[in-house]
Short mmCIF file of C-alpha atoms and ligand atoms in Angstrom, two decimals:
data_model
loop_
_atom_site.label_atom_id
_atom_site.label_comp_id
_atom_site.label_asym_id
_atom_site.label_seq_id
_atom_site.Cartn_x
_atom_site.Cartn_y
_atom_site.Cartn_z
CA UNK A 28 23.31 3.29 -4.60
CA UNK A 29 22.32 6.04 -2.13
CA UNK A 30 18.81 4.92 -2.19
CA UNK A 31 16.68 4.79 1.02
CA UNK A 32 13.31 3.03 0.45
CA UNK A 33 10.43 3.50 2.80
CA UNK A 34 6.70 2.75 2.90
CA UNK A 35 3.99 1.84 5.37
CA UNK A 36 0.61 0.53 5.69
CA UNK A 37 -2.19 1.26 8.05
CA UNK A 38 -3.12 -1.57 10.24
CA UNK A 39 -6.87 -1.17 9.77
CA UNK A 40 -7.36 -4.53 8.18
CA UNK A 41 -5.57 -7.21 6.16
CA UNK A 42 -3.70 -6.34 2.96
CA UNK A 43 -5.36 -6.88 -0.33
CA UNK A 44 -4.69 -7.08 -4.11
CA UNK A 45 -4.95 -3.27 -4.42
CA UNK A 46 -1.98 -2.85 -1.88
CA UNK A 47 -0.22 -5.56 -3.80
CA UNK A 48 -0.29 -4.13 -7.24
CA UNK A 49 -0.08 -0.63 -5.97
CA UNK A 50 2.77 -0.78 -3.68
CA UNK A 51 3.85 -4.26 -2.27
CA UNK A 52 4.90 -5.53 -5.64
CA UNK A 53 7.11 -2.52 -6.25
CA UNK A 54 8.74 -3.10 -2.88
CA UNK A 55 9.43 -6.73 -3.74
CA UNK A 56 10.93 -5.77 -7.09
CA UNK A 57 13.21 -3.20 -5.36
CA UNK A 58 14.06 -5.75 -2.68
CA UNK A 59 15.14 -8.23 -5.49
CA UNK A 60 17.06 -5.62 -7.47
CA UNK A 61 18.90 -4.71 -4.32
CA UNK A 62 20.00 -1.35 -5.47
CA UNK A 63 19.54 0.47 -2.14
CA UNK A 64 21.34 1.09 1.02
CA UNK A 65 18.34 0.59 3.38
CA UNK A 66 14.82 -0.35 2.96
CA UNK A 67 12.19 0.25 5.67
CA UNK A 68 8.71 -1.09 5.83
CA UNK A 69 6.47 0.08 8.62
CA UNK A 70 3.13 -0.55 10.17
CA UNK A 71 1.48 2.85 10.55
CA UNK A 72 -0.49 2.37 13.72
CA UNK A 73 -0.21 5.96 14.79
CA UNK A 74 -1.89 6.96 11.43
CA UNK A 75 -4.50 4.20 11.81
CA UNK A 76 -5.51 5.78 15.12
CA UNK A 77 -6.35 9.06 13.42
CA UNK A 78 -9.63 7.46 12.18
CA UNK A 79 -9.80 4.47 14.47
CA UNK A 80 -9.18 6.03 17.87
CA UNK A 81 -12.31 4.28 19.22
CA UNK A 82 -11.30 0.89 18.01
CA UNK A 83 -7.62 0.23 19.05
CA UNK A 84 -8.47 -3.51 19.13
CA UNK A 85 -8.83 -3.46 15.30
CA UNK A 86 -5.35 -1.93 15.11
CA UNK A 87 -3.87 -4.49 17.43
CA UNK A 88 -5.42 -7.50 15.36
CA UNK A 89 -4.54 -5.83 12.11
CA UNK A 90 -0.87 -5.18 13.09
CA UNK A 91 -0.39 -8.94 13.38
CA UNK A 92 -2.02 -9.53 9.95
CA UNK A 93 -0.07 -6.92 8.09
CA UNK A 94 3.19 -8.30 9.49
CA UNK A 95 2.18 -11.72 8.20
CA UNK A 96 1.20 -10.23 4.95
CA UNK A 97 4.67 -8.74 4.49
CA UNK A 98 6.46 -11.99 5.27
CA UNK A 99 3.91 -13.90 3.16
CA UNK A 100 4.52 -11.94 0.06
CA UNK A 101 8.30 -12.48 0.44
CA UNK A 102 9.61 -9.30 1.89
CA UNK A 103 12.72 -10.55 3.64
CA UNK A 104 13.71 -9.52 7.21
CA UNK A 105 17.38 -9.81 6.25
CA UNK A 106 16.97 -7.26 3.61
CA UNK A 107 14.20 -4.96 4.90
CA UNK A 108 13.91 -3.33 8.31
CA UNK A 109 10.26 -3.66 9.73
CA UNK A 110 9.16 -1.40 12.36
CA UNK A 111 6.08 -0.18 14.19
CA UNK A 112 5.39 3.63 13.95
CA UNK A 113 4.23 4.28 17.50
CA UNK A 114 7.38 2.56 18.99
CA UNK A 115 9.46 5.16 17.30
CA UNK A 116 8.27 8.16 19.44
CA UNK A 117 10.98 10.35 17.57
CA UNK A 118 8.53 10.40 14.71
CA UNK A 119 5.89 12.22 16.75
CA UNK A 120 8.44 14.76 17.87
CA UNK A 121 9.42 15.57 14.34
CA UNK A 122 5.75 15.77 13.42
CA UNK A 123 5.32 18.55 16.30
CA UNK A 124 8.18 20.58 14.64
CA UNK A 125 6.81 20.23 11.23
CA UNK A 126 3.39 21.32 12.08
CA UNK A 127 4.61 24.82 12.39
CA UNK A 128 5.68 24.75 8.66
CA UNK A 129 2.25 24.02 7.31
CA UNK A 130 -0.84 26.01 7.24
CA UNK A 131 -4.38 24.73 8.05
CA UNK A 132 -5.51 25.85 4.58
CA UNK A 133 -2.74 23.71 3.05
CA UNK A 134 -3.94 20.60 4.91
CA UNK A 135 -7.55 21.30 4.01
CA UNK A 136 -6.54 21.48 0.34
CA UNK A 137 -5.09 18.07 0.16
CA UNK A 138 -7.27 16.04 -2.35
CA UNK A 139 -6.70 12.75 -0.71
CA UNK A 140 -7.59 14.03 2.68
CA UNK A 141 -10.63 15.75 1.22
CA UNK A 142 -11.94 12.64 -0.37
CA UNK A 143 -11.26 10.59 2.78
CA UNK A 144 -13.12 13.06 5.04
CA UNK A 145 -16.14 12.61 2.62
CA UNK A 146 -15.73 8.78 2.59
CA UNK A 147 -15.50 8.58 6.31
CA UNK A 148 -18.48 10.97 6.93
CA UNK A 149 -16.42 13.14 9.21
CA UNK A 150 -18.48 16.25 8.14
CA UNK A 151 -17.39 18.95 10.58
CA UNK A 152 -16.08 16.55 13.24
CA UNK A 153 -12.69 15.99 11.68
CA UNK A 154 -10.14 14.76 14.33
CA UNK A 155 -7.19 17.28 14.33
CA UNK A 156 -4.97 14.16 14.21
CA UNK A 157 -6.62 12.85 11.06
CA UNK A 158 -6.15 16.40 9.25
CA UNK A 159 -2.61 16.34 10.44
CA UNK A 160 -1.68 12.87 9.12
CA UNK A 161 0.12 14.17 5.98
CA UNK A 162 2.48 16.03 8.29
CA UNK A 163 3.05 12.89 10.34
CA UNK A 164 3.75 11.00 7.16
CA UNK A 165 6.30 13.61 6.20
CA UNK A 166 8.03 12.87 9.57
CA UNK A 167 8.03 9.07 8.82
CA UNK A 168 9.63 9.84 5.47
CA UNK A 169 12.20 12.35 6.51
CA UNK A 170 13.29 10.56 9.73
CA UNK A 171 14.94 7.96 7.55
CA UNK A 172 16.08 10.19 4.80
CA UNK A 173 14.00 8.22 2.47
CA UNK A 174 14.57 8.92 -1.38
CA UNK A 175 12.18 6.46 -2.78
CA UNK A 176 8.54 5.93 -1.43
CA UNK A 177 6.68 3.22 -3.40
CA UNK A 178 2.90 3.84 -3.22
CA UNK A 179 -0.29 3.93 -4.83
CA UNK A 180 -1.41 7.08 -6.61
CA UNK A 181 -3.66 8.30 -3.73
CA UNK A 182 -0.41 8.86 -1.95
CA UNK A 183 0.90 11.46 -4.38
CA UNK A 184 -0.34 14.51 -2.33
CA UNK A 185 1.17 13.13 0.73
CA UNK A 186 4.69 12.83 -0.86
CA UNK A 187 4.17 16.39 -2.31
CA UNK A 188 3.43 17.63 1.18
CA UNK A 189 6.41 15.95 2.61
CA UNK A 190 8.53 17.56 -0.19
CA UNK A 191 7.16 20.96 0.70
CA UNK A 192 8.00 20.51 4.19
CA UNK A 193 11.63 19.46 3.46
CA UNK A 194 11.99 22.58 1.31
CA UNK A 195 10.55 24.97 3.96
CA UNK A 196 12.66 23.30 6.68
CA UNK A 197 15.81 23.41 4.78
CA UNK A 198 15.18 27.00 3.64
CA UNK A 199 14.53 28.11 7.18
CA UNK A 200 17.14 26.11 9.20
CA UNK A 201 19.65 25.06 6.58
CA UNK A 202 20.10 21.93 4.49
CA UNK A 203 19.10 19.08 6.90
CA UNK A 204 16.36 16.93 5.30
CA UNK A 205 16.18 14.88 2.14
CA UNK A 206 13.40 15.44 -0.49
CA UNK A 207 11.79 11.98 -1.20
CA UNK A 208 10.29 10.79 -4.57
CA UNK A 209 7.17 8.72 -4.97
CA UNK A 210 7.37 5.53 -6.98
CA UNK A 211 3.96 4.68 -8.44
CA UNK A 212 3.21 1.82 -10.92
CA UNK A 213 3.84 2.91 -14.60
CA UNK A 214 0.31 1.43 -15.35
CA UNK A 215 -2.09 4.14 -14.04
CA UNK A 216 -4.69 1.47 -13.26
CA UNK A 217 -2.33 -0.30 -10.96
CA UNK A 218 -1.85 2.72 -8.81
CA UNK A 219 -5.47 2.47 -8.09
CA UNK A 220 -6.85 -1.02 -8.55
CA UNK A 221 -10.66 -0.84 -8.59
CA UNK A 222 -12.92 -2.91 -6.28
CA UNK A 223 -14.66 -6.17 -6.92
CA UNK A 224 -17.90 -3.97 -7.19
CA UNK A 225 -16.40 -1.90 -10.00
CA UNK A 226 -15.92 1.08 -7.56
CA UNK A 227 -12.92 3.20 -8.30
CA UNK A 228 -10.63 1.72 -5.45
CA UNK A 229 -10.34 -1.55 -3.79
CA UNK A 230 -10.36 -0.52 -0.19
CA UNK A 231 -10.58 -2.05 3.28
CA UNK A 232 -12.96 0.69 4.24
CA UNK A 233 -15.22 -0.09 1.23
CA UNK A 234 -15.16 -3.84 1.73
CA UNK A 235 -14.62 -4.68 -1.92
CA UNK A 236 -11.37 -6.54 -1.67
CA UNK A 237 -9.72 -9.83 -2.23
CA UNK A 238 -7.29 -10.24 0.55
CA UNK A 239 -3.84 -11.77 0.24
CA UNK A 240 -4.84 -14.09 3.00
CA UNK A 241 -8.18 -15.19 1.43
CA UNK A 242 -8.50 -18.99 1.09
CA UNK A 243 -8.88 -20.48 -2.43
CA UNK A 244 -12.71 -20.94 -1.90
CA UNK A 245 -13.11 -17.26 -0.91
CA UNK A 246 -11.13 -16.00 -3.95
CA UNK A 247 -13.25 -18.19 -6.15
CA UNK A 248 -16.57 -17.05 -4.65
CA UNK A 249 -15.38 -13.38 -4.86
CA UNK A 250 -14.17 -13.53 -8.40
CA UNK A 251 -17.32 -15.47 -9.60
CA UNK A 252 -19.60 -12.73 -8.19
CA UNK A 253 -17.54 -9.79 -9.52
CA UNK A 254 -19.11 -6.92 -11.36
CA UNK A 255 -18.49 -6.93 -15.11
CA UNK A 256 -19.91 -5.17 -18.00
CA UNK A 257 -23.59 -4.77 -17.07
CA UNK A 258 -24.62 -4.52 -20.82
CA UNK A 259 -22.91 -7.82 -21.69
CA UNK A 260 -26.01 -9.93 -21.19
CA UNK A 261 -25.67 -12.76 -23.61
CA UNK A 262 -22.58 -14.46 -24.66
CA UNK A 263 -22.80 -13.08 -28.22
CA UNK A 264 -23.26 -9.51 -27.00
CA UNK A 265 -20.16 -7.24 -27.56
CA UNK A 266 -18.52 -6.52 -24.30
CA UNK A 267 -16.67 -3.53 -22.77
CA UNK A 268 -13.16 -4.38 -21.28
CA UNK A 269 -12.14 -0.75 -20.42
CA UNK A 270 -13.81 -0.33 -17.13
CA UNK A 271 -14.52 -3.85 -16.48
CA UNK A 272 -12.83 -4.85 -13.39
CA UNK A 273 -12.42 -8.45 -14.51
CA UNK A 274 -10.29 -7.45 -17.34
CA UNK A 275 -8.52 -4.72 -15.40
CA UNK A 276 -7.49 -7.52 -12.87
CA UNK A 277 -6.32 -9.68 -15.76
CA UNK A 278 -4.17 -6.79 -16.88
CA UNK A 279 -2.70 -6.63 -13.43
CA UNK A 280 -1.83 -10.28 -13.17
CA UNK A 281 -1.97 -12.30 -16.44
CA UNK A 282 1.06 -13.55 -18.16
CA UNK A 283 1.15 -15.15 -21.66
CA UNK A 284 2.10 -18.39 -20.14
CA UNK A 285 -1.16 -18.50 -18.27
CA UNK A 286 -2.94 -18.70 -21.60
CA UNK A 287 -0.91 -21.66 -22.47
CA UNK A 288 -1.71 -23.39 -19.19
CA UNK A 289 -5.33 -22.52 -18.69
CA UNK A 290 -6.86 -21.14 -21.92
CA UNK A 291 -4.99 -21.98 -25.09
CA UNK A 292 -7.66 -20.62 -27.35
CA UNK A 293 -5.71 -17.23 -26.99
CA UNK A 294 -1.97 -16.46 -27.05
CA UNK A 295 -2.45 -13.27 -24.82
CA UNK A 296 -4.74 -10.83 -23.19
CA UNK A 297 -5.18 -8.71 -26.43
CA UNK A 298 -6.57 -11.59 -28.25
CA UNK A 299 -8.99 -12.48 -25.40
CA UNK A 300 -9.95 -8.77 -25.19
CA UNK A 301 -10.59 -8.43 -28.89
CA UNK A 302 -12.93 -11.41 -28.91
CA UNK A 303 -14.74 -10.17 -25.85
CA UNK A 304 -15.32 -6.83 -27.39
CA UNK A 305 -16.51 -8.41 -30.59
CA UNK A 306 -18.95 -10.63 -28.62
CA UNK A 307 -18.88 -14.45 -28.11
CA UNK A 308 -16.96 -14.81 -24.75
CA UNK A 309 -19.05 -15.48 -21.67
CA UNK A 310 -18.30 -13.76 -18.38
CA UNK A 311 -18.17 -17.06 -16.53
CA UNK A 312 -15.28 -18.39 -18.56
CA UNK A 313 -13.29 -15.19 -18.20
CA UNK A 314 -13.92 -15.06 -14.44
CA UNK A 315 -12.81 -18.85 -14.07
CA UNK A 316 -9.71 -17.90 -15.98
CA UNK A 317 -9.07 -14.94 -13.83
CA UNK A 318 -9.49 -16.98 -10.70
CA UNK A 319 -6.74 -19.32 -11.90
CA UNK A 320 -4.56 -16.46 -12.67
CA UNK A 321 -4.96 -14.89 -9.35
CA UNK A 322 -4.38 -18.34 -7.66
CA UNK A 323 -1.03 -18.52 -9.31
CA UNK A 324 -0.21 -15.49 -7.47
CA UNK A 325 -1.71 -16.21 -4.22
CA UNK A 326 -0.92 -19.80 -3.56
CA UNK A 327 2.82 -19.32 -2.82
CA UNK A 328 1.75 -16.36 -0.53
CA UNK A 329 -0.59 -18.68 1.21
CA UNK A 330 2.06 -21.26 1.67
CA UNK A 331 4.60 -18.83 3.27
CA UNK A 332 1.80 -17.38 5.47
CA UNK A 333 1.07 -20.88 6.83
CA UNK A 334 4.77 -21.10 7.80
CA UNK A 335 4.95 -17.74 9.55
CA UNK A 336 1.57 -18.30 11.27
CA UNK A 337 3.12 -21.13 13.33
CA UNK A 338 5.98 -18.75 14.26
CA UNK A 339 4.22 -15.77 15.66
CA UNK A 340 6.76 -15.13 18.44
CA UNK A 341 9.45 -14.98 15.71
CA UNK A 342 7.32 -12.54 13.71
CA UNK A 343 7.16 -10.13 16.73
CA UNK A 344 10.76 -10.54 17.32
CA UNK A 345 11.46 -9.42 13.82
CA UNK A 346 9.34 -6.38 14.49
CA UNK A 347 10.99 -5.63 17.67
CA UNK A 348 14.58 -5.89 16.33
CA UNK A 349 13.55 -3.74 13.29
CA UNK A 350 11.97 -1.18 15.54
CA UNK A 351 15.13 -0.82 17.57
CA UNK A 352 17.17 -0.23 14.42
CA UNK A 353 14.60 2.18 13.07
CA UNK A 354 14.58 4.10 16.29
CA UNK A 355 18.31 4.57 16.19
CA UNK A 356 18.01 6.02 12.65
CA UNK A 357 15.12 8.39 13.49
CA UNK A 358 16.94 9.54 16.64
CA UNK A 359 19.79 10.81 14.53
CA UNK A 360 17.50 12.76 12.34
CA UNK A 361 15.77 14.22 15.38
CA UNK A 362 19.09 15.26 16.62
CA UNK A 363 19.98 16.92 13.35
CA UNK A 364 16.75 18.62 13.17
CA UNK A 365 17.04 20.11 16.66
CA UNK A 366 20.54 21.22 16.05
CA UNK A 367 19.43 23.03 12.89
CA UNK A 368 16.65 24.63 14.87
CA UNK A 369 18.96 25.68 17.55
CA UNK A 370 16.92 23.85 20.20
CA UNK A 371 19.85 21.49 21.22
CA UNK A 372 20.33 23.59 24.43
CA UNK A 373 22.50 21.14 26.37
CA UNK A 374 25.00 20.35 23.64
P1 ATP B 409 -7.86 2.46 4.39
O1 ATP B 409 -9.15 2.41 3.82
O2 ATP B 409 -7.85 2.09 5.86
O3 ATP B 409 -7.15 3.82 4.18
P2 ATP B 409 -6.42 1.36 2.28
O4 ATP B 409 -7.02 0.11 1.65
O5 ATP B 409 -6.53 2.67 1.47
O6 ATP B 409 -6.98 1.46 3.63
P3 ATP B 409 -3.73 2.00 3.14
O7 ATP B 409 -3.06 1.40 4.27
O8 ATP B 409 -4.28 3.45 3.25
O9 ATP B 409 -4.91 1.14 2.58
O10 ATP B 409 -2.72 2.00 1.84
C1 ATP B 409 -1.48 1.46 1.82
C2 ATP B 409 -0.80 1.56 0.54
O11 ATP B 409 -1.50 0.82 -0.48
C3 ATP B 409 -0.64 2.94 -0.11
O12 ATP B 409 0.49 3.05 -0.73
C4 ATP B 409 -1.85 3.07 -1.13
O13 ATP B 409 -1.51 3.96 -2.10
C5 ATP B 409 -1.77 1.68 -1.64
N1 ATP B 409 -3.18 1.30 -2.03
C6 ATP B 409 -4.35 1.16 -1.30
N2 ATP B 409 -5.35 0.77 -2.04
C7 ATP B 409 -4.91 0.57 -3.27
C8 ATP B 409 -5.55 0.20 -4.49
N3 ATP B 409 -6.92 -0.03 -4.63
N4 ATP B 409 -4.78 0.28 -5.59
C9 ATP B 409 -3.55 0.53 -5.58
N5 ATP B 409 -2.82 0.89 -4.53
C10 ATP B 409 -3.52 0.89 -3.37
MG1 MG B 410 -5.87 4.63 2.61
#
């Protein structure tokens, strides 16, 4: 015990299979294991605004989708506190104090921020808020005393930044904040699931995703048009499984029992891979199998989504209740922080 688990997602779109294998699935596992004192899952709308300031309507619509995604995958409001970042203003206050502990050069060196600046074509017009988001993330994490943060591997530099802030703060003002640890999937590929187009990362921004809320028909259409090994032209040709997203997705989702159920020519993925590499397995067959495997995962999620979609008021109630609770916890940290900094003048 003594574990506090926390993670969030940006409401810039719906959640996809990349989120699922990179972070959501670890959260579910942690929830089921129950080896924690508190678990927080939040919708990071303040962070989403750092690159979507001109499109708040996207954030509003996505917030509802992300909340539905959480409940659909089986995160349980009785075990998890859900909250909305902007509704906990204590987080912004903490951010302001932490900003004095980090240099501009340090922010500019953050490899994830660097690659996102490129991806978003900010060039020299980087919003201050965007560059600052790793600090705001440190506020989110430390406000709840989080010890474990289940994330994809693009988030490792953010957790490192948060740890540095905790160390500087504690060093300057006395032991106050807790150092968090990232929890990334053991299999490296799962920490960064590639896109349908074979690009390095499935990402909302790149539009190469299978969404958790996609219909069965959409999933089929997307899987059947996926990028595979471009040199595997004829069925007899030897194929590459290593950076072939179809096989990487199978690795993320397939269980031996799926072979029994849908493709009993093989006992497991290794056998299928070996055959594909030798030549003699057609892409269409593998894709059809992958579609069936993904459906095994998505079908129950769809069912739960249909349930919650007819109870939207209840969904917002859950967010509201969770936010209240989260605010209480964050206020306590803010109080401790101000006391440590000796700016608690009226106490
Ligand atoms: P955006 O393009 O708006 O940044 P995103 O798709 O990168 O969206 P985030 O909300 O930034 O999604 O990420 C939420 C969580 O999901 C983070 O922990 C991140 O590491 C993880 N994640 C996102 N994409 C992937 C992926 N393709 N594979 C594994 N984990 C991922
Ligand atoms: Mg991202």
